[in-house]
Protein backbone atom coordinates (compact mmCIF):
# COMPACT_ATOMS: atom_id res chain seq x y z
CA SER A 1 -97.76 44.11 26.86
CA LEU A 2 -95.10 42.90 29.23
CA CYS A 3 -96.46 40.43 31.68
CA LYS A 4 -93.68 41.14 34.16
CA LEU A 5 -92.24 44.41 35.31
CA SER A 6 -89.36 42.55 36.95
CA MET A 7 -86.38 41.25 35.05
CA ILE A 8 -87.12 38.47 32.56
CA LYS A 9 -84.51 35.73 32.82
CA LEU A 10 -83.60 33.71 29.74
CA ILE A 11 -81.47 30.64 29.13
CA ILE A 12 -80.20 29.72 25.65
CA ILE A 13 -79.56 26.06 24.78
CA ASP A 14 -77.84 25.97 21.39
CA ASP A 15 -74.58 24.36 20.31
CA HIS A 16 -73.75 27.04 17.73
CA PRO A 17 -71.75 29.83 19.45
CA LEU A 18 -72.76 32.24 16.67
CA VAL A 19 -76.45 31.78 17.44
CA ALA A 20 -76.05 32.25 21.19
CA ASP A 21 -73.74 35.27 20.68
CA GLY A 22 -76.09 36.72 18.06
CA ILE A 23 -79.06 36.50 20.41
CA ALA A 24 -77.02 37.98 23.28
CA THR A 25 -76.04 40.89 21.03
CA MET A 26 -79.64 41.40 19.91
CA LEU A 27 -80.84 41.58 23.51
CA LYS A 28 -78.03 43.52 25.18
CA ASP A 29 -79.85 46.87 25.03
CA GLU A 30 -83.09 45.47 26.50
CA SER A 31 -82.74 46.31 30.18
CA TYR A 32 -85.67 44.09 31.24
CA LEU A 33 -84.14 40.94 29.67
CA GLN A 34 -81.25 39.05 31.20
CA ILE A 35 -79.53 36.05 29.63
CA VAL A 36 -78.68 34.00 32.70
CA ALA A 37 -76.53 31.48 30.83
CA SER A 38 -76.16 29.64 27.57
CA ALA A 39 -75.59 25.91 27.21
CA LYS A 40 -74.18 23.94 24.30
CA THR A 41 -75.78 20.60 25.16
CA GLY A 42 -79.04 19.34 26.62
CA ARG A 43 -77.25 17.95 29.66
CA GLN A 44 -75.56 21.27 30.34
CA GLY A 45 -78.92 23.02 29.85
CA LEU A 46 -80.61 20.84 32.49
CA ALA A 47 -77.74 21.50 34.91
CA ILE A 48 -78.06 25.28 34.41
CA LEU A 49 -81.83 25.03 34.88
CA SER A 50 -81.48 23.17 38.17
CA GLU A 51 -79.34 26.07 39.42
CA ASN A 52 -81.77 28.69 38.02
CA PRO A 53 -85.26 27.22 38.55
CA ASP A 54 -86.76 30.74 38.61
CA CYS A 55 -85.79 31.33 34.99
CA ASP A 56 -88.73 32.59 32.81
CA ALA A 57 -87.99 31.30 29.33
CA ILE A 58 -85.65 29.08 27.34
CA LEU A 59 -84.58 29.45 23.73
CA LEU A 60 -84.05 25.81 22.77
CA ASP A 61 -82.29 24.56 19.64
CA ILE A 62 -84.15 21.50 18.34
CA ASN A 63 -80.96 19.86 17.00
CA LEU A 64 -78.54 19.34 19.87
CA PRO A 65 -75.42 17.16 19.73
CA ASP A 66 -76.26 15.00 22.77
CA THR A 67 -80.03 14.76 22.86
CA ASP A 68 -83.25 14.97 20.84
CA GLY A 69 -84.53 18.54 21.27
CA LEU A 70 -88.14 17.35 21.11
CA GLN A 71 -87.63 14.93 24.01
CA LEU A 72 -85.69 17.55 25.94
CA CYS A 73 -88.56 20.00 25.46
CA GLU A 74 -90.97 17.45 26.96
CA GLN A 75 -88.58 16.69 29.83
CA ILE A 76 -88.09 20.37 30.72
CA LYS A 77 -91.88 20.96 30.65
CA GLN A 78 -92.42 18.07 33.08
CA LEU A 79 -89.74 19.40 35.44
CA TYR A 80 -90.68 23.10 35.14
CA PRO A 81 -94.31 23.38 33.94
CA GLU A 82 -94.35 27.19 34.31
CA LEU A 83 -91.27 27.73 32.17
CA LYS A 84 -91.83 29.02 28.63
CA ILE A 85 -89.94 27.27 25.84
CA ILE A 86 -89.30 28.76 22.40
CA GLY A 87 -87.91 26.28 19.88
CA LEU A 88 -85.12 27.50 17.61
CA THR A 89 -84.47 25.86 14.28
CA SER A 90 -83.15 26.47 10.82
CA VAL A 91 -85.65 23.94 9.43
CA ASN A 92 -89.08 25.21 8.43
CA GLU A 93 -90.96 21.92 8.51
CA ALA A 94 -94.61 21.67 9.57
CA GLY A 95 -94.17 18.19 11.08
CA ILE A 96 -91.39 19.34 13.40
CA ILE A 97 -93.26 22.52 14.33
CA SER A 98 -96.42 20.69 15.33
CA GLN A 99 -94.44 18.02 17.25
CA MET A 100 -92.60 20.75 19.13
CA ILE A 101 -95.87 22.45 20.15
CA ARG A 102 -97.41 19.09 21.09
CA ARG A 103 -94.50 18.46 23.43
CA GLY A 104 -95.15 21.64 25.33
CA ALA A 105 -93.18 24.32 23.48
CA ASN A 106 -94.77 27.78 23.66
CA GLY A 107 -93.23 29.10 20.49
CA TYR A 108 -91.10 28.41 17.47
CA LEU A 109 -88.59 30.70 15.77
CA LEU A 110 -86.45 30.28 12.70
CA LYS A 111 -82.80 31.14 13.35
CA ASP A 112 -82.76 33.88 10.72
CA MET A 113 -85.22 35.95 12.79
CA GLU A 114 -84.87 39.71 13.25
CA LYS A 115 -84.49 41.28 16.68
CA GLU A 116 -88.08 42.66 16.60
CA GLU A 117 -89.48 39.19 16.02
CA LEU A 118 -87.41 37.68 18.84
CA LEU A 119 -88.61 40.34 21.31
CA HIS A 120 -92.20 39.95 20.12
CA ALA A 121 -91.99 36.15 20.52
CA ILE A 122 -90.60 36.40 24.08
CA ASN A 123 -93.29 38.87 25.11
CA ARG A 124 -96.09 36.83 23.51
CA VAL A 125 -95.14 33.54 25.17
CA LEU A 126 -94.69 35.24 28.56
CA ASP A 127 -98.20 36.63 28.11
CA GLY A 128 -99.47 33.07 27.75
CA HIS A 129 -99.77 32.85 23.96
CA VAL A 130 -98.20 30.42 21.51
CA TYR A 131 -95.91 32.21 19.06
CA LEU A 132 -95.08 30.77 15.63
CA SER A 133 -92.58 32.56 13.46
CA LYS A 134 -94.19 34.04 10.37
CA GLY A 135 -92.26 31.64 8.11
CA ALA A 136 -93.30 28.65 10.20
CA ASN A 137 -96.92 29.78 10.28
CA ASP A 138 -97.07 30.15 6.51
CA LYS A 139 -95.56 26.69 6.10
CA ILE A 140 -98.14 25.02 8.36
CA LEU A 141 -101.02 26.82 6.65
CA GLN A 142 -99.70 25.78 3.25
CA GLN A 143 -99.43 22.12 4.28
CA LEU A 144 -102.89 22.16 5.84
CA ARG A 145 -104.33 23.66 2.66
CA GLU A 146 -102.62 20.99 0.57
CA LEU A 147 -104.34 18.40 2.77
CA ASP A 148 -107.58 20.40 2.65
CA ILE A 149 -107.82 20.77 6.44
CA ASN A 150 -109.28 23.84 8.13
CA PRO A 151 -106.27 25.67 9.68
CA HIS A 152 -108.36 26.60 12.71
CA GLN A 153 -108.96 22.93 13.44
CA LEU A 154 -105.58 21.24 13.39
CA PRO A 155 -106.65 17.60 13.75
CA MET A 156 -106.28 16.31 17.30
CA LEU A 157 -106.00 12.56 17.59
CA THR A 158 -106.81 10.67 20.77
CA ARG A 159 -104.12 8.60 22.48
CA ARG A 160 -105.77 5.40 21.20
CA GLU A 161 -105.93 6.76 17.64
CA LYS A 162 -102.23 7.63 17.76
CA GLU A 163 -101.46 4.14 19.01
CA ILE A 164 -103.41 2.56 16.14
CA LEU A 165 -101.89 5.00 13.65
CA SER A 166 -98.34 4.04 14.63
CA LEU A 167 -99.19 0.32 14.33
CA LEU A 168 -100.72 0.93 10.88
CA ASP A 169 -97.53 2.77 10.01
CA LYS A 170 -95.55 -0.36 11.02
CA GLY A 171 -97.58 -2.29 8.44
CA LEU A 172 -99.89 -4.21 10.81
CA SER A 173 -103.36 -5.21 9.61
CA SER A 174 -106.57 -4.31 11.49
CA GLN A 175 -106.74 -7.95 12.66
CA GLU A 176 -103.17 -7.85 14.04
CA ILE A 177 -103.76 -4.49 15.74
CA ALA A 178 -107.01 -5.78 17.28
CA SER A 179 -105.27 -8.80 18.84
CA ARG A 180 -102.27 -6.74 19.98
CA LEU A 181 -104.48 -4.15 21.73
CA SER A 182 -107.09 -6.71 22.89
CA LEU A 183 -109.84 -4.85 21.04
CA SER A 184 -112.40 -6.00 18.51
CA ILE A 185 -111.63 -5.54 14.82
CA HIS A 186 -114.79 -3.43 14.64
CA THR A 187 -113.34 -1.01 17.22
CA ILE A 188 -110.08 -0.71 15.26
CA ASP A 189 -112.00 0.01 12.03
CA THR A 190 -114.12 2.65 13.79
CA HIS A 191 -110.97 4.43 15.02
CA ARG A 192 -109.46 4.19 11.53
CA LYS A 193 -112.60 5.70 9.95
CA ASN A 194 -112.55 8.54 12.50
CA MET A 195 -108.94 9.33 11.59
CA LEU A 196 -109.73 9.27 7.85
CA GLN A 197 -112.48 11.80 8.54
CA LYS A 198 -110.32 14.03 10.76
CA LEU A 199 -107.55 14.20 8.16
CA ASN A 200 -109.96 14.40 5.25
CA VAL A 201 -108.53 11.39 3.37
CA HIS A 202 -110.06 8.24 1.91
CA ASN A 203 -107.67 5.35 2.51
CA THR A 204 -104.96 4.17 4.89
CA PRO A 205 -101.88 4.93 2.72
CA THR A 206 -103.06 8.54 2.25
CA LEU A 207 -103.88 8.72 5.97
CA LEU A 208 -100.30 7.71 6.86
CA LYS A 209 -98.87 10.19 4.37
CA ALA A 210 -100.99 13.08 5.74
CA ALA A 211 -100.25 12.10 9.36
CA SER A 212 -96.53 12.07 8.63
CA LYS A 213 -96.70 15.51 6.97
CA LEU A 214 -98.43 16.97 10.03
CA GLY A 215 -96.01 15.34 12.48
CA LEU A 216 -98.69 13.10 13.98
CA LEU A 217 -96.52 9.99 13.67
CA ALA A 218 -94.31 10.88 16.64
């Protein structure tokens, strides 16, 4: 279903002219979709957005020449919370996909998508759903199965757990983490045990490996 009967306005942020032109060609016959502009850099994208704050959706390349697409995604979401963002990438990597969604993206498409999938993705995200390209979805499910995690319960870590996880990743001991965060060593160990349970692993090295695979070590 189309959530809007009015024109849907899109902005493309991608530094490959072929991609932007390809998408424009795909959408030219769709009278309800209008590509307002396309930008080649993150900076240019933000400038276009400030001139078109009523835009509905952005197709955002994750690898831009001047900025980290993941950070840009987060920045755009903070500035324009209502705006839908669909990440574009040629990399089918579960870690990047889950980081993108965590940073507020509403969807994720691989650049070799067909027109039908692009239209479907735009309509789904404008209807309030999260859209993952079929290839991306399969990849995440496969990685979750390898880690023996229920796909319907992608592990959510608390802010404190993420903080401890990143310090463990830097090689700090529980004692060092406890003093750095002004917590008891018992508290640190409790958080660590909770994370082992959430990711279905039995020791810290395996925990870090699984967390990295799922993009939890942002």
